Amino acid sequence: MATEIKEKEKEKLMKSTQFMEESFQLINQERFGLFSQPGNLSIGENTYAPPKLANKDEDGRVTTEPPNFLTTKVKKGDTDDVLFSAPSYVTTGDPYNSKKLVMRESKKDGHTSVSDHAFKPAKTIQNAVKSDFEHLQELDHTKKNYRDAEGAVITAPSNFVTTGAKLGNPATTPGTLFTKEPYGHMKDEYDRKKELNSKELAESKKKMQEKPFSQRIKPQTTFNTIEEAYGEEGLKFPKKKPGRVAKAQVEHTGPFKPSNPGKKSVIDKTLAKFPDYLDDAKAKEDPNFGKPRRKKTKKDDEKPAWRPNTFEKSKPSPSVATNLRNIRSSLPTMMRR
């Protein structure tokens, strides 16, 4: 068994080296419409599919672990042979009596054969239910008496009394409102909302600061400079770049306008002069004047010109180079099972 495994491993190693050498030759060959293609790095790799060795010993038998403990099936039934051990019974040795096996059926007035009175227990014990906390009464249900000593019903003071609502239009019917005269007309400006918004905006701008809020803290320096604390001997400080000087800009009264803008006429709007008139007599001197253009006919002996099949540049595409169907057609020995 071990010799067969070694021979298979040796055969796989020979095939992997063979496929590796063939892949070097395929790099510079034209395939799939490409002048060249990158080499496959996965040929000869044995880590993707590690061999699974059989769990067998030298004699060819499968190596197994020690067997587990075995039991029989669970017995079913209600007899003593189903149990692990038979129990002891109190009725062992008693004489057989078939009357005890008969189930008693309830009959109406069946006790009259034994006694004239029905069964009644001698004593009943009541278990008092006690709570952990004392009961507290939530509401005091006192009955209110609405009668006096003579028995007449006591009534409360009378409520205020109003007349019914008056009907009618206040503009035409007087006396329908609480007041004698109706409310006068109040003028409502059309731009009232705009005035209120401008007033609120002016009040909010008054509360703003001159400078906007900034969280940046000004840089704080120490009491003594570095030159004063450590000295300047042997130290070279870089020269500070001079600050940018703001140049004074010229203020113009209006936007830029060219001195000679483009002309908008039909004839004189071009940069060059208008082309001269060409007579038909001069145009007719051309031998092809008035004839339709014809396609050039190819001769039988003429070799057709090369024409590319695509206008894109060639690039190694993984979808073409690693396609399983293309790999099978180019490397049939490697894909053979």
Short mmCIF file of C-alpha atoms in Angstrom, two decimals:
data_model
loop_
_atom_site.label_atom_id
_atom_site.label_comp_id
_atom_site.label_asym_id
_atom_site.label_seq_id
_atom_site.Cartn_x
_atom_site.Cartn_y
_atom_site.Cartn_z
CA MET A 1 0.00 0.00 0.00
CA ALA A 2 2.78 2.45 0.88
CA THR A 3 4.61 1.65 -2.36
CA GLU A 4 1.51 2.44 -4.43
CA ILE A 5 1.17 5.84 -2.74
CA LYS A 6 4.83 6.65 -3.42
CA GLU A 7 4.45 5.70 -7.08
CA LYS A 8 1.39 7.97 -7.45
CA GLU A 9 3.20 10.87 -5.81
CA LYS A 10 6.16 10.37 -8.17
CA GLU A 11 3.83 10.31 -11.19
CA LYS A 12 2.12 13.54 -10.05
CA LEU A 13 5.51 15.24 -9.62
CA MET A 14 6.54 14.25 -13.16
CA LYS A 15 3.28 15.58 -14.63
CA SER A 16 3.52 18.86 -12.72
CA THR A 17 7.06 19.49 -14.00
CA GLN A 18 5.90 18.63 -17.54
CA PHE A 19 2.98 21.05 -17.35
CA MET A 20 5.28 23.73 -15.92
CA GLU A 21 7.68 23.42 -18.87
CA GLU A 22 4.78 23.57 -21.35
CA SER A 23 3.46 26.74 -19.73
CA PHE A 24 6.77 28.56 -20.39
CA GLN A 25 6.41 27.81 -24.10
CA LEU A 26 2.81 29.13 -24.18
CA ILE A 27 3.75 32.60 -22.86
CA ASN A 28 5.00 33.94 -26.21
CA GLN A 29 2.43 32.19 -28.39
CA GLU A 30 -0.57 33.95 -29.93
CA ARG A 31 -3.81 32.69 -28.44
CA PHE A 32 -7.33 34.03 -27.99
CA GLY A 33 -6.55 37.03 -30.27
CA LEU A 34 -3.61 38.17 -28.11
CA PHE A 35 0.03 38.51 -29.20
CA SER A 36 1.25 37.36 -25.80
CA GLN A 37 -0.21 36.51 -22.43
CA PRO A 38 1.14 36.25 -18.88
CA GLY A 39 2.14 32.88 -17.58
CA ASN A 40 -0.04 30.92 -15.21
CA LEU A 41 1.42 30.86 -11.71
CA SER A 42 -0.86 28.13 -10.38
CA ILE A 43 0.61 25.31 -12.53
CA GLY A 44 2.54 22.87 -10.40
CA GLU A 45 1.02 24.17 -7.18
CA ASN A 46 0.03 21.34 -4.85
CA THR A 47 -1.39 23.32 -1.93
CA TYR A 48 -4.81 23.95 -3.51
CA ALA A 49 -5.77 20.27 -3.61
CA PRO A 50 -3.80 18.36 -0.96
CA PRO A 51 -4.02 14.57 -1.35
CA LYS A 52 -6.27 12.85 1.13
CA LEU A 53 -4.56 9.68 2.37
CA ALA A 54 -6.58 6.62 3.27
CA ASN A 55 -6.73 5.74 6.96
CA LYS A 56 -5.37 2.23 6.56
CA ASP A 57 -2.54 0.25 8.11
CA GLU A 58 0.19 -1.74 6.36
CA ASP A 59 -2.10 -4.76 5.93
CA GLY A 60 -4.75 -2.65 4.17
CA ARG A 61 -7.24 -2.58 7.02
CA VAL A 62 -8.96 0.60 8.19
CA THR A 63 -7.61 1.78 11.53
CA THR A 64 -10.42 2.22 14.03
CA GLU A 65 -10.63 3.35 17.64
CA PRO A 66 -11.64 1.07 20.54
CA PRO A 67 -15.36 0.19 20.41
CA ASN A 68 -17.82 1.97 22.67
CA PHE A 69 -20.00 0.14 25.23
CA LEU A 70 -23.05 -1.56 23.71
CA THR A 71 -26.58 -1.91 25.09
CA THR A 72 -29.76 -3.66 24.05
CA LYS A 73 -32.95 -1.93 22.98
CA VAL A 74 -35.27 -0.44 25.60
CA LYS A 75 -38.02 -2.88 26.56
CA LYS A 76 -41.62 -1.67 26.33
CA GLY A 77 -44.56 -2.65 28.56
CA ASP A 78 -45.96 -2.39 32.10
CA THR A 79 -44.77 -5.73 33.59
CA ASP A 80 -41.88 -6.40 35.95
CA ASP A 81 -39.60 -7.83 33.25
CA VAL A 82 -39.34 -4.33 31.71
CA LEU A 83 -37.76 -2.83 34.85
CA PHE A 84 -34.11 -3.08 35.87
CA SER A 85 -35.13 -4.75 39.16
CA ALA A 86 -38.51 -6.12 40.31
CA PRO A 87 -40.10 -4.19 43.25
CA SER A 88 -41.64 -5.77 46.37
CA TYR A 89 -45.47 -5.73 46.82
CA VAL A 90 -47.53 -5.48 50.03
CA THR A 91 -50.25 -7.83 48.76
CA THR A 92 -47.92 -10.78 48.34
CA GLY A 93 -49.48 -13.92 49.91
CA ASP A 94 -53.03 -12.53 50.15
CA PRO A 95 -55.88 -14.80 48.97
CA TYR A 96 -57.35 -14.09 45.58
CA ASN A 97 -60.62 -12.18 45.57
CA SER A 98 -62.29 -11.44 42.26
CA LYS A 99 -64.69 -8.85 43.78
CA LYS A 100 -61.87 -6.40 44.40
CA LEU A 101 -61.01 -6.34 40.71
CA VAL A 102 -64.51 -5.23 39.72
CA MET A 103 -64.66 -1.46 39.28
CA ARG A 104 -67.30 0.31 41.28
CA GLU A 105 -69.98 2.17 39.36
CA SER A 106 -71.77 5.17 40.84
CA LYS A 107 -75.50 4.49 41.37
CA LYS A 108 -78.18 6.85 42.46
CA ASP A 109 -79.03 6.28 46.16
CA GLY A 110 -76.50 3.48 46.27
CA HIS A 111 -75.71 4.21 49.91
CA THR A 112 -79.20 3.12 51.01
CA SER A 113 -78.07 -0.50 50.94
CA VAL A 114 -75.56 0.31 53.67
CA SER A 115 -77.03 3.33 55.51
CA ASP A 116 -80.02 5.61 55.37
CA HIS A 117 -77.82 8.73 55.34
CA ALA A 118 -75.35 9.85 52.68
CA PHE A 119 -71.64 10.03 53.40
CA LYS A 120 -70.55 13.06 55.35
CA PRO A 121 -66.97 13.74 56.48
CA ALA A 122 -66.48 13.82 60.20
CA LYS A 123 -64.39 17.02 60.26
CA THR A 124 -63.33 19.72 57.79
CA ILE A 125 -60.18 21.75 58.35
CA GLN A 126 -60.09 25.26 56.98
CA ASN A 127 -56.67 26.69 56.20
CA ALA A 128 -56.63 30.38 57.04
CA VAL A 129 -54.95 32.46 54.34
CA LYS A 130 -52.82 35.15 55.94
CA SER A 131 -51.09 37.97 54.08
CA ASP A 132 -47.67 39.36 54.88
CA PHE A 133 -49.07 42.89 55.15
CA GLU A 134 -52.05 44.26 56.96
CA HIS A 135 -55.02 45.20 54.80
CA LEU A 136 -55.58 48.93 54.40
CA GLN A 137 -58.87 50.31 53.20
CA GLU A 138 -58.51 52.41 50.08
CA LEU A 139 -61.77 54.40 50.07
CA ASP A 140 -64.17 55.40 52.82
CA HIS A 141 -67.59 54.52 51.44
CA THR A 142 -69.74 56.83 53.50
CA LYS A 143 -73.33 57.30 52.41
CA LYS A 144 -74.26 60.94 52.08
CA ASN A 145 -77.66 61.98 53.41
CA TYR A 146 -79.48 64.52 51.21
CA ARG A 147 -82.49 64.90 53.53
CA ASP A 148 -83.03 67.09 56.53
CA ALA A 149 -84.61 66.18 59.90
CA GLU A 150 -88.15 66.59 58.55
CA GLY A 151 -87.36 64.30 55.55
CA ALA A 152 -87.38 66.98 52.83
CA VAL A 153 -84.66 66.82 50.13
CA ILE A 154 -81.95 69.44 50.55
CA THR A 155 -81.31 71.25 47.24
CA ALA A 156 -78.24 73.29 46.27
CA PRO A 157 -78.35 76.97 45.27
CA SER A 158 -79.69 77.54 41.79
CA ASN A 159 -77.21 77.99 38.92
CA PHE A 160 -77.01 81.17 36.84
CA VAL A 161 -79.61 81.41 34.13
CA THR A 162 -79.07 82.84 30.62
CA THR A 163 -81.25 83.46 27.66
CA GLY A 164 -80.88 81.60 24.38
CA ALA A 165 -78.41 82.66 21.72
CA LYS A 166 -79.79 85.34 19.42
CA LEU A 167 -80.03 84.48 15.74
CA GLY A 168 -79.22 86.79 12.87
CA ASN A 169 -76.39 88.56 11.05
CA PRO A 170 -74.77 91.31 13.15
CA ALA A 171 -74.33 93.48 10.05
CA THR A 172 -78.07 93.58 9.36
CA THR A 173 -79.76 92.57 12.64
CA PRO A 174 -78.92 94.77 15.66
CA GLY A 175 -78.79 93.28 19.15
CA THR A 176 -77.27 89.90 18.21
CA LEU A 177 -73.88 90.72 19.77
CA PHE A 178 -72.87 91.37 23.38
CA THR A 179 -72.00 94.94 22.50
CA LYS A 180 -74.44 97.41 21.05
CA GLU A 181 -72.29 98.35 18.04
CA PRO A 182 -70.43 95.82 15.90
CA TYR A 183 -66.65 95.83 15.62
CA GLY A 184 -65.31 98.40 13.19
CA HIS A 185 -63.15 97.60 10.19
CA MET A 186 -59.44 97.02 10.93
CA LYS A 187 -56.97 97.81 8.18
CA ASP A 188 -54.61 94.97 7.21
CA GLU A 189 -51.54 95.95 5.19
CA TYR A 190 -50.61 93.72 2.24
CA ASP A 191 -46.84 93.79 3.05
CA ARG A 192 -47.36 93.26 6.79
CA LYS A 193 -45.51 89.92 6.79
CA LYS A 194 -42.57 91.40 4.90
CA GLU A 195 -42.34 94.32 7.35
CA LEU A 196 -42.33 91.96 10.34
CA ASN A 197 -39.57 89.81 8.80
CA SER A 198 -37.39 92.85 8.05
CA LYS A 199 -37.95 94.14 11.59
CA GLU A 200 -36.91 90.79 13.13
CA LEU A 201 -33.84 90.65 10.88
CA ALA A 202 -32.76 94.15 11.94
CA GLU A 203 -33.18 93.28 15.64
CA SER A 204 -31.13 90.08 15.26
CA LYS A 205 -28.33 91.92 13.45
CA LYS A 206 -28.14 94.43 16.31
CA LYS A 207 -27.37 91.59 18.73
CA MET A 208 -24.53 90.21 16.55
CA GLN A 209 -20.89 90.92 17.40
CA GLU A 210 -18.55 92.85 15.18
CA LYS A 211 -16.28 89.82 14.76
CA PRO A 212 -17.65 86.30 14.20
CA PHE A 213 -17.17 83.67 16.89
CA SER A 214 -13.87 81.76 16.69
CA GLN A 215 -12.71 78.78 18.75
CA ARG A 216 -9.08 79.28 17.87
CA ILE A 217 -6.83 80.13 20.83
CA LYS A 218 -4.08 82.64 20.32
CA PRO A 219 -0.55 81.12 20.57
CA GLN A 220 0.95 81.66 24.00
CA THR A 221 4.72 81.92 24.38
CA THR A 222 6.90 81.37 27.43
CA PHE A 223 8.21 84.13 29.66
CA ASN A 224 11.72 83.81 28.18
CA THR A 225 12.58 83.12 24.55
CA ILE A 226 14.72 80.16 23.43
CA GLU A 227 17.68 82.48 22.71
CA GLU A 228 17.54 83.90 26.23
CA ALA A 229 17.17 80.48 27.92
CA TYR A 230 19.77 78.42 25.99
CA GLY A 231 21.91 81.05 24.24
CA GLU A 232 22.68 81.51 20.56
CA GLU A 233 26.15 79.87 20.38
CA GLY A 234 26.30 77.09 17.77
CA LEU A 235 22.70 77.55 16.72
CA LYS A 236 21.56 78.41 13.22
CA PHE A 237 18.02 79.62 12.88
CA PRO A 238 16.36 79.49 9.47
CA LYS A 239 15.62 82.78 7.87
CA LYS A 240 12.00 83.74 7.91
CA LYS A 241 10.38 84.33 4.57
CA PRO A 242 9.19 87.87 4.08
CA GLY A 243 5.46 88.27 4.18
CA ARG A 244 3.45 88.87 1.07
CA VAL A 245 2.93 92.50 0.25
CA ALA A 246 -0.55 93.23 -0.98
CA LYS A 247 -0.34 95.15 -4.22
CA ALA A 248 -2.75 97.96 -4.78
CA GLN A 249 -5.34 97.00 -7.34
CA VAL A 250 -6.74 99.38 -9.86
CA GLU A 251 -10.39 100.10 -9.41
CA HIS A 252 -12.39 100.30 -12.61
CA THR A 253 -15.67 102.03 -13.03
CA GLY A 254 -17.16 99.23 -15.12
CA PRO A 255 -16.43 95.73 -16.46
CA PHE A 256 -13.93 95.11 -19.27
CA LYS A 257 -15.16 95.82 -22.76
CA PRO A 258 -13.03 95.30 -25.91
CA SER A 259 -12.29 98.34 -28.05
CA ASN A 260 -13.30 96.61 -31.28
CA PRO A 261 -15.99 94.00 -30.61
CA GLY A 262 -16.99 91.33 -33.12
CA LYS A 263 -19.16 92.41 -36.00
CA LYS A 264 -22.69 91.05 -36.26
CA SER A 265 -23.39 91.54 -39.96
CA VAL A 266 -23.78 88.72 -42.46
CA ILE A 267 -20.90 89.59 -44.82
CA ASP A 268 -18.22 91.41 -42.82
CA LYS A 269 -18.33 89.34 -39.60
CA THR A 270 -15.40 86.99 -40.55
CA LEU A 271 -11.72 87.71 -39.88
CA ALA A 272 -10.71 87.25 -43.55
CA LYS A 273 -12.31 88.85 -46.55
CA PHE A 274 -15.31 87.32 -48.18
CA PRO A 275 -14.18 84.68 -50.79
CA ASP A 276 -14.31 85.69 -54.43
CA TYR A 277 -17.03 84.45 -56.71
CA LEU A 278 -16.18 81.28 -58.66
CA ASP A 279 -17.71 81.00 -62.10
CA ASP A 280 -19.27 77.69 -63.25
CA ALA A 281 -17.03 77.68 -66.33
CA LYS A 282 -13.92 77.31 -64.15
CA ALA A 283 -15.55 74.58 -62.07
CA LYS A 284 -16.48 72.62 -65.22
CA GLU A 285 -12.81 72.32 -66.16
CA ASP A 286 -12.55 69.60 -63.49
CA PRO A 287 -13.00 66.19 -65.24
CA ASN A 288 -15.07 64.81 -62.29
CA PHE A 289 -17.46 67.82 -62.24
CA GLY A 290 -21.09 66.69 -61.97
CA LYS A 291 -20.22 62.96 -61.81
CA PRO A 292 -21.18 60.86 -58.78
CA ARG A 293 -18.35 59.40 -56.75
CA ARG A 294 -17.73 55.73 -57.34
CA LYS A 295 -16.10 53.20 -55.12
CA LYS A 296 -12.73 51.88 -56.14
CA THR A 297 -12.96 48.38 -57.62
CA LYS A 298 -10.41 45.83 -56.51
CA LYS A 299 -8.41 43.89 -59.01
CA ASP A 300 -8.31 40.11 -58.92
CA ASP A 301 -4.52 39.95 -58.44
CA GLU A 302 -4.46 42.76 -55.88
CA LYS A 303 -3.83 41.65 -52.30
CA PRO A 304 -6.44 42.99 -49.86
CA ALA A 305 -5.16 45.49 -47.35
CA TRP A 306 -4.90 44.50 -43.70
CA ARG A 307 -7.82 45.64 -41.61
CA PRO A 308 -8.01 45.25 -37.84
CA ASN A 309 -10.94 43.29 -36.49
CA THR A 310 -11.33 45.62 -33.52
CA PHE A 311 -10.42 49.21 -32.73
CA GLU A 312 -9.46 48.53 -29.11
CA LYS A 313 -5.95 47.83 -27.91
CA SER A 314 -5.02 44.27 -27.03
CA LYS A 315 -4.84 43.59 -23.32
CA PRO A 316 -4.66 40.32 -21.38
CA SER A 317 -8.17 39.71 -20.17
CA PRO A 318 -8.57 37.33 -17.21
CA SER A 319 -12.00 36.26 -18.42
CA VAL A 320 -10.46 34.98 -21.70
CA ALA A 321 -7.12 33.66 -20.47
CA THR A 322 -8.56 31.80 -17.49
CA ASN A 323 -11.70 30.54 -19.21
CA LEU A 324 -12.09 26.82 -18.53
CA ARG A 325 -13.08 26.03 -22.11
CA ASN A 326 -10.03 27.82 -23.57
CA ILE A 327 -7.67 26.11 -21.11
CA ARG A 328 -9.08 22.70 -22.03
CA SER A 329 -8.60 23.33 -25.76
CA SER A 330 -5.02 24.62 -25.33
CA LEU A 331 -3.87 22.20 -22.57
CA PRO A 332 -5.81 18.98 -23.04
CA THR A 333 -3.25 16.83 -21.24
CA MET A 334 -3.39 18.92 -18.11
CA MET A 335 -7.20 18.96 -17.90
CA ARG A 336 -7.53 15.24 -18.54
CA ARG A 337 -9.09 13.35 -15.61
#
